[in-house]
C-alpha positions as CSV (number, residue, x, y, z in Angstrom):
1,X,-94.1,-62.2,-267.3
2,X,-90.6,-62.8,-266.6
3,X,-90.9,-59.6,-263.8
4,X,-94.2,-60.8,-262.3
5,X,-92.0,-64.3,-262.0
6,X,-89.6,-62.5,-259.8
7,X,-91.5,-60.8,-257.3
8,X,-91.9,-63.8,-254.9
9,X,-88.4,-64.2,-255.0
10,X,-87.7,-60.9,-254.0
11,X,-90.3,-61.4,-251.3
12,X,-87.7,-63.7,-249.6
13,X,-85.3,-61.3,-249.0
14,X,-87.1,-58.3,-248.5
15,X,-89.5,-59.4,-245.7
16,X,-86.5,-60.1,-243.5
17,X,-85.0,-56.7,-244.6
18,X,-88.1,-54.9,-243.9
19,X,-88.7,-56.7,-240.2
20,X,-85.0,-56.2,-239.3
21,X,-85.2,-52.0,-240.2
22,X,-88.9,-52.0,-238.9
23,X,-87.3,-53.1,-234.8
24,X,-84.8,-51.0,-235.3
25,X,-86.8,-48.0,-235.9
26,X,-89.1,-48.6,-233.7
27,X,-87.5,-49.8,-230.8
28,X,-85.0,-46.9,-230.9
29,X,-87.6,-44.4,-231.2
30,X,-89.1,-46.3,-227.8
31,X,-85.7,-45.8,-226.5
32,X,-84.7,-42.3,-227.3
33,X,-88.5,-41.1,-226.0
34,X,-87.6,-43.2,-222.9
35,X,-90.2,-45.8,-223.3
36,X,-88.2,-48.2,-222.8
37,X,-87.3,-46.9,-219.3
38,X,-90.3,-46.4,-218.4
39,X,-91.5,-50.0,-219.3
40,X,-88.8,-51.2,-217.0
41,X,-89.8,-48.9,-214.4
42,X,-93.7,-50.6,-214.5
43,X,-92.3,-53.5,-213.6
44,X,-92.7,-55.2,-217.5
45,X,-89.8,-57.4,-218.3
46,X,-88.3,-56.5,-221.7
47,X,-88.6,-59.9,-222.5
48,X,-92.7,-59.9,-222.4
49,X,-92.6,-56.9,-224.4
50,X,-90.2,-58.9,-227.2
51,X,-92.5,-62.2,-227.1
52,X,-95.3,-61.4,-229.4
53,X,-92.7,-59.4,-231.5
54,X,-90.6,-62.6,-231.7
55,X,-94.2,-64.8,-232.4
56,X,-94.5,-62.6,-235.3
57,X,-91.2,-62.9,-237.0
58,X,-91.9,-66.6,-236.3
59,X,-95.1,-66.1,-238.2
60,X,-93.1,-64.9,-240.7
61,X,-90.7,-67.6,-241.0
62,X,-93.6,-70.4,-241.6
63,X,-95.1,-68.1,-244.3
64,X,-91.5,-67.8,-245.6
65,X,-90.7,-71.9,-245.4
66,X,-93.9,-71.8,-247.9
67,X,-93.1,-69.5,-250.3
68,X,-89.5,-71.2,-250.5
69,X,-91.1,-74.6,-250.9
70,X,-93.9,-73.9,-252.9
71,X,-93.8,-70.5,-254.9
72,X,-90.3,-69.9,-255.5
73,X,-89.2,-73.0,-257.0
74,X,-91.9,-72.6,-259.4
75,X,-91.6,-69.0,-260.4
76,X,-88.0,-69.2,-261.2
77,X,-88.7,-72.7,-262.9
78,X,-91.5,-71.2,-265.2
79,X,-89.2,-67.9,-265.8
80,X,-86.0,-70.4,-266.6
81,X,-88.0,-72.3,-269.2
82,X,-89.1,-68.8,-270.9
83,X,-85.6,-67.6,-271.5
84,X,-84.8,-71.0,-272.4
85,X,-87.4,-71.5,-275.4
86,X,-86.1,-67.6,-276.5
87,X,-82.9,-69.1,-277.5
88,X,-82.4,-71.7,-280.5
89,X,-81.5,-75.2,-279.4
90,X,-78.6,-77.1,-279.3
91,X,-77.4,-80.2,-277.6
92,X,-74.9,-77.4,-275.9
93,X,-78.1,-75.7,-274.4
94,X,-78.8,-79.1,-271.8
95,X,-75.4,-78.6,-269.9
96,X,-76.1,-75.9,-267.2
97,X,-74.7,-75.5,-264.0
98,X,-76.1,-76.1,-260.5
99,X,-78.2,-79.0,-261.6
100,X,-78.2,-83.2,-262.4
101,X,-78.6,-83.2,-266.1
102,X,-80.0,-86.3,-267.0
103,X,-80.8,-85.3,-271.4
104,X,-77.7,-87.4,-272.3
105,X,-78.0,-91.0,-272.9
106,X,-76.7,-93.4,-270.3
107,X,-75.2,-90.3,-268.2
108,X,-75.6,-87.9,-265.2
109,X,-74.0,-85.0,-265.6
110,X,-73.5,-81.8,-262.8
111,X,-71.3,-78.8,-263.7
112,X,-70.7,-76.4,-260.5
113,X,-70.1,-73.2,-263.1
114,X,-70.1,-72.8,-266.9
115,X,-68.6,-69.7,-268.8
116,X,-69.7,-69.6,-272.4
117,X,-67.9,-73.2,-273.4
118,X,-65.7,-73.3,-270.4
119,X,-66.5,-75.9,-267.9
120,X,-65.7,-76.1,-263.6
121,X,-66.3,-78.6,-261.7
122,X,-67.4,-81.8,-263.8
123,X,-69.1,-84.6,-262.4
124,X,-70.0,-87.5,-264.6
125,X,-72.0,-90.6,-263.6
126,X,-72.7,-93.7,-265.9
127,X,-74.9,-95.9,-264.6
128,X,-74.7,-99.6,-265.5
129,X,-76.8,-102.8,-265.2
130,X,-74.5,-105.0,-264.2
131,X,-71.5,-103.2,-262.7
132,X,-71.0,-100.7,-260.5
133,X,-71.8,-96.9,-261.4
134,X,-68.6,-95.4,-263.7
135,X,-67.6,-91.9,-262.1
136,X,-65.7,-89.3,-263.7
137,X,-64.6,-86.2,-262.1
138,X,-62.7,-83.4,-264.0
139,X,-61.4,-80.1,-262.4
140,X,-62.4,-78.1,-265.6
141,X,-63.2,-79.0,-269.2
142,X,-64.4,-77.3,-272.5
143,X,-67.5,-78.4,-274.5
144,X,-67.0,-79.0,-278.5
145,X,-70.1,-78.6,-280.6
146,X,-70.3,-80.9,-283.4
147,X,-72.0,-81.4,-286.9
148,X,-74.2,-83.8,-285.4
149,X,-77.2,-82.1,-284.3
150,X,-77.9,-84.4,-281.3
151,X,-74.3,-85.2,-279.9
152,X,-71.9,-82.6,-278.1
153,X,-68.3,-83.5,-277.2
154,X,-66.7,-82.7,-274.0
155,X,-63.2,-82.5,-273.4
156,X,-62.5,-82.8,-269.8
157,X,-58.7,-81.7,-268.4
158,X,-57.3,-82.9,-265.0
159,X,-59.3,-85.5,-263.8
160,X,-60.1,-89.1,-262.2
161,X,-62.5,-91.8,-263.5
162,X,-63.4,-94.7,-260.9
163,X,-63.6,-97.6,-263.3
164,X,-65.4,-101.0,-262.2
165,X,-63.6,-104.2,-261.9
166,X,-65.6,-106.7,-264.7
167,X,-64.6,-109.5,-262.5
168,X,-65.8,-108.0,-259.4
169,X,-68.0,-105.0,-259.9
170,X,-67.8,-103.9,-256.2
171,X,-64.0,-103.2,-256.9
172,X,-63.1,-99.8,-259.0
173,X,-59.5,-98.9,-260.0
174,X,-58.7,-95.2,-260.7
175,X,-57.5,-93.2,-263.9
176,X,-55.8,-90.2,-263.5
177,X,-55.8,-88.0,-266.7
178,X,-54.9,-85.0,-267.9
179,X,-57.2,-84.9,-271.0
180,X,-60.0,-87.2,-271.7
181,X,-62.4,-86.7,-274.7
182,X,-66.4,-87.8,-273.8
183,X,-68.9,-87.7,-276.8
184,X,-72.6,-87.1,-275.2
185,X,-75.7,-88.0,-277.3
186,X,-78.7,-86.5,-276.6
187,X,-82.0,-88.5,-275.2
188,X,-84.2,-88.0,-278.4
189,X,-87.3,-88.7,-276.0
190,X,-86.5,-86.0,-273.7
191,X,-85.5,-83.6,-276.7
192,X,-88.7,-84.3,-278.8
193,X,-90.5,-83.5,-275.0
194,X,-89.3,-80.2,-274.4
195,X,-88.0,-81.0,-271.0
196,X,-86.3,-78.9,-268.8
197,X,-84.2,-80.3,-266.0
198,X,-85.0,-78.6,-262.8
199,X,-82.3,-77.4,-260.4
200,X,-81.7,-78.0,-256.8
201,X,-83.7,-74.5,-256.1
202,X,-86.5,-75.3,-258.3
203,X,-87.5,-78.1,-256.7
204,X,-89.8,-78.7,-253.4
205,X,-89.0,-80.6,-250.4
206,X,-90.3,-83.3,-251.5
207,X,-89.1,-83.0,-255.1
208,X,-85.5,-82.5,-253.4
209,X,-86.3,-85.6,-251.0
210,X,-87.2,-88.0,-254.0
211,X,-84.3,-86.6,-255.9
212,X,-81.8,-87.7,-253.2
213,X,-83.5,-91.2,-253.4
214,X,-83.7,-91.9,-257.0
215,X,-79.8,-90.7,-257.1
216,X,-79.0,-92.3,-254.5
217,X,-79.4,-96.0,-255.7
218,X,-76.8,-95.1,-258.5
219,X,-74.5,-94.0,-255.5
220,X,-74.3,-90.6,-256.8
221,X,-72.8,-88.1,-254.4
222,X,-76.0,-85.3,-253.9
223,X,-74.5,-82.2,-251.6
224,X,-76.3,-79.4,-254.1
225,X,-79.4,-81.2,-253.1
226,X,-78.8,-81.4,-249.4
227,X,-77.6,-78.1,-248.9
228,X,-80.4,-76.9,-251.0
229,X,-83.3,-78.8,-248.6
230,X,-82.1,-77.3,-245.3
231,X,-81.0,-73.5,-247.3
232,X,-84.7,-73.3,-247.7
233,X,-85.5,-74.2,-243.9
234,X,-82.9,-72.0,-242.4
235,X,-83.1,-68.7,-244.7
236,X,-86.6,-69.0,-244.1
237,X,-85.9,-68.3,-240.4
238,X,-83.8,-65.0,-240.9
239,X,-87.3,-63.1,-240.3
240,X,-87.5,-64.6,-236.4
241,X,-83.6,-64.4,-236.4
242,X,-83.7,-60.8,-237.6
243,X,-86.1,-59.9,-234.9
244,X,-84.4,-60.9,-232.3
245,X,-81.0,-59.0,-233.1
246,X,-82.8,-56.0,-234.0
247,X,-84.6,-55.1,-230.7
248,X,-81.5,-55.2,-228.5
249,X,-79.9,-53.1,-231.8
250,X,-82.5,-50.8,-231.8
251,X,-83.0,-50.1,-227.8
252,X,-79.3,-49.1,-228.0
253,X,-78.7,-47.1,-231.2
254,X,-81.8,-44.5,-229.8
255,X,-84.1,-41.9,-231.5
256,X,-82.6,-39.3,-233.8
257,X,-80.0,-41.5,-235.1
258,X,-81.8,-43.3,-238.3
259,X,-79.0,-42.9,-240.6
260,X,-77.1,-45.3,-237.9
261,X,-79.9,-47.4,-237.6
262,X,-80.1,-47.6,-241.6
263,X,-76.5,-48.7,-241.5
264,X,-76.8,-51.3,-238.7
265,X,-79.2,-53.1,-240.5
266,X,-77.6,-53.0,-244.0
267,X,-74.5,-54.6,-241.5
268,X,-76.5,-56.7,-240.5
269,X,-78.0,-58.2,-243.4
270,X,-74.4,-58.1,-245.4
271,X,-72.9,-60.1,-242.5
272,X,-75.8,-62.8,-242.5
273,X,-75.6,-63.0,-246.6
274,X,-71.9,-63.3,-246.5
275,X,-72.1,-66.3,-243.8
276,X,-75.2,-67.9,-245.8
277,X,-72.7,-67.8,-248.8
278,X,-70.0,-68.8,-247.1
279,X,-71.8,-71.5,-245.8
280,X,-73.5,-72.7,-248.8
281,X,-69.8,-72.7,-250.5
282,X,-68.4,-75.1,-247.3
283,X,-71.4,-77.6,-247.2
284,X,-70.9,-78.4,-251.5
285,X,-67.4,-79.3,-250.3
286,X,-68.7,-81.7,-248.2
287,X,-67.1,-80.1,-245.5
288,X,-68.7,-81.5,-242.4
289,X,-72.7,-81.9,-242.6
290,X,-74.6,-79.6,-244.5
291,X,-76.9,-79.5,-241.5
292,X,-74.4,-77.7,-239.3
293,X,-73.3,-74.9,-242.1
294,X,-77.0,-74.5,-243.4
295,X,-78.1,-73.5,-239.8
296,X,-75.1,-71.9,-238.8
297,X,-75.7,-68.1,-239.6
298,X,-78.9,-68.6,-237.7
299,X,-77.6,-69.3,-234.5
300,X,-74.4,-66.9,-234.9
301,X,-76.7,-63.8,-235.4
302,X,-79.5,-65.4,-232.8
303,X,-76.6,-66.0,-230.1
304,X,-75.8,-62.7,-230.7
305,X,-79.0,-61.0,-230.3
306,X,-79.8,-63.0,-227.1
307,X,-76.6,-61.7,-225.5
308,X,-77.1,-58.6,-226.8
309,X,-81.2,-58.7,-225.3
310,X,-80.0,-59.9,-222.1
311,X,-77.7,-57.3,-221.6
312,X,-80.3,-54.7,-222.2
313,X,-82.0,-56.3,-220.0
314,X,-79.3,-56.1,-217.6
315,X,-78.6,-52.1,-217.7
């Protein structure tokens, strides 16, 4: 089950692969058989001959915006919960990375990375009726299981907590610490449940959309689920993207030369990973707008082709 679970997910990356390898092999065997001159010679622009290739890699990216919206999300939510229910739980087991955790009373809680009980990146909302929301932020921290079987201890090192003003709740002053001890009780309702927090990746647009709302009128800072909505959009378009890159790529690489033409596209597709990553990495900084580093491989790798198109268009 967990396999089956995986496949669409693998489908994401794949179908781009396979498009991007697919113009290159074909487009230099047109080249090295001198199709490609000969097209030219007809009269037929290079450019007519790339449109309905580039109208199917577009076709690809819709299909591709619905798998990441739809399928994805829940396949990997479904497989999470399996491996999840394998293991016995603790009040340790709510804290994982990458998502708002929302099991402990009275708190919202996101961890960038966990290592066993090591903690990076702590953010810690406490919502309140009558004040302003309490915010803690810790560079790293530990969590402490305890006796209790509903409470966990966290001990947070190296942080700030923005604490409202009683007599004027739109006023904060700020705590620096070093160490700071937090003792987290679990939500017996959402214990007794069963319920599993999704993360940013398992959620839809409009899951991510409503997320982004509901946080939002506790003034909690939501990048993971920003970058997250337009990931989905732009990765969806590295089909169309890939297409375009990979006919100029192809025409000039020739026949006889697949091991290049192998290589090229695993280039390729390592360069537009590593920039995705990159990106990804910048925009939860809150390094300008997500929108700009989401998008930004995409039109790096698309500028690219179109120059490189133009100029095989040219000789």
């Amino acid at each position: 089950r967990l396999f089956l679970y995986l496949i669409p997910f693998l489908l994401s990356y794949t179908i781009p692969m396979s498009i991007l390898t697919s113009a290159l092999l074909v487009f230099g065997r047109l080249s090295g058989d001198n199709e490609i001159v000969a097209i030219k010679a007809s009269g037929i622009n290079i450019y007519r001959l790339s449109s309905p290739l580039i109208l199917i890699g577009l076709l690809f990216s819709l299909l591709s915006i619905a798998l990441n919206n739809d399928i994805i999300p829940n396949m990997h939510f479904e497989s999470r919960k399996i491996v999840k229910n394998i293991g016995v739980k603790t009040p340790a087991a709510y804290l994982e990375p990458g998502t708002f955790i929302k099991s402990f009373k009275g708190y919202i809680i996101f961890i960038h990375e966990i290592d066993r009980n090591k903690l990076k990146g702590v953010r810690i909302y406490q919502p309140q009726d009558e004040l302003s929301t309490r915010t803690i932020i810790a560079e790293k921290g530990e969590f402490i299981t305890l006796d209790n079987q509903n409470a966990v201890k966290l001990k947070l090192i190296n942080g700030t907590s923005d604490e409202p003003n009683p007599k004027n709740p739109t006023n904060f002053y700020k705590l620096n610490f070093k160490t700071y001890y937090l003792t987290l009780n679990v939500d017996e309702s959402i214990a007794s449940s069963g319920y599993t927090e999704k993360k940013p990746k398992e959620m839809t647009f409009q899951e991510i959309k409503n997320e982004i709302k509901k946080l939002g009128r506790y003034h909690v800072d939501t990048p993971s689920l920003v970058t997250e909505f337009h990931r989905k959009i732009s990765i969806s378009f590295a089909s169309m993207v890939f297409i375009i890159i990979g006919i100029p790529l192809g025409i000039f690489t020739r026949r006889g030369e697949k091991t290049i033409q192998f290589a090229i596209a695993l280039g390729v597709i390592v360069v537009y990973y590593l920039l995705m990553a990159l990106s990804i990495a910048l925009s939860l900084k809150g390094i300008w707008s997500p929108c700009f580093w989401m998008y930004l491989p995409n039109i790096i790798i698309g500028v690219i082709g179109i120059i490189l198109l133009r100029k095989t268009i040219e000789s």
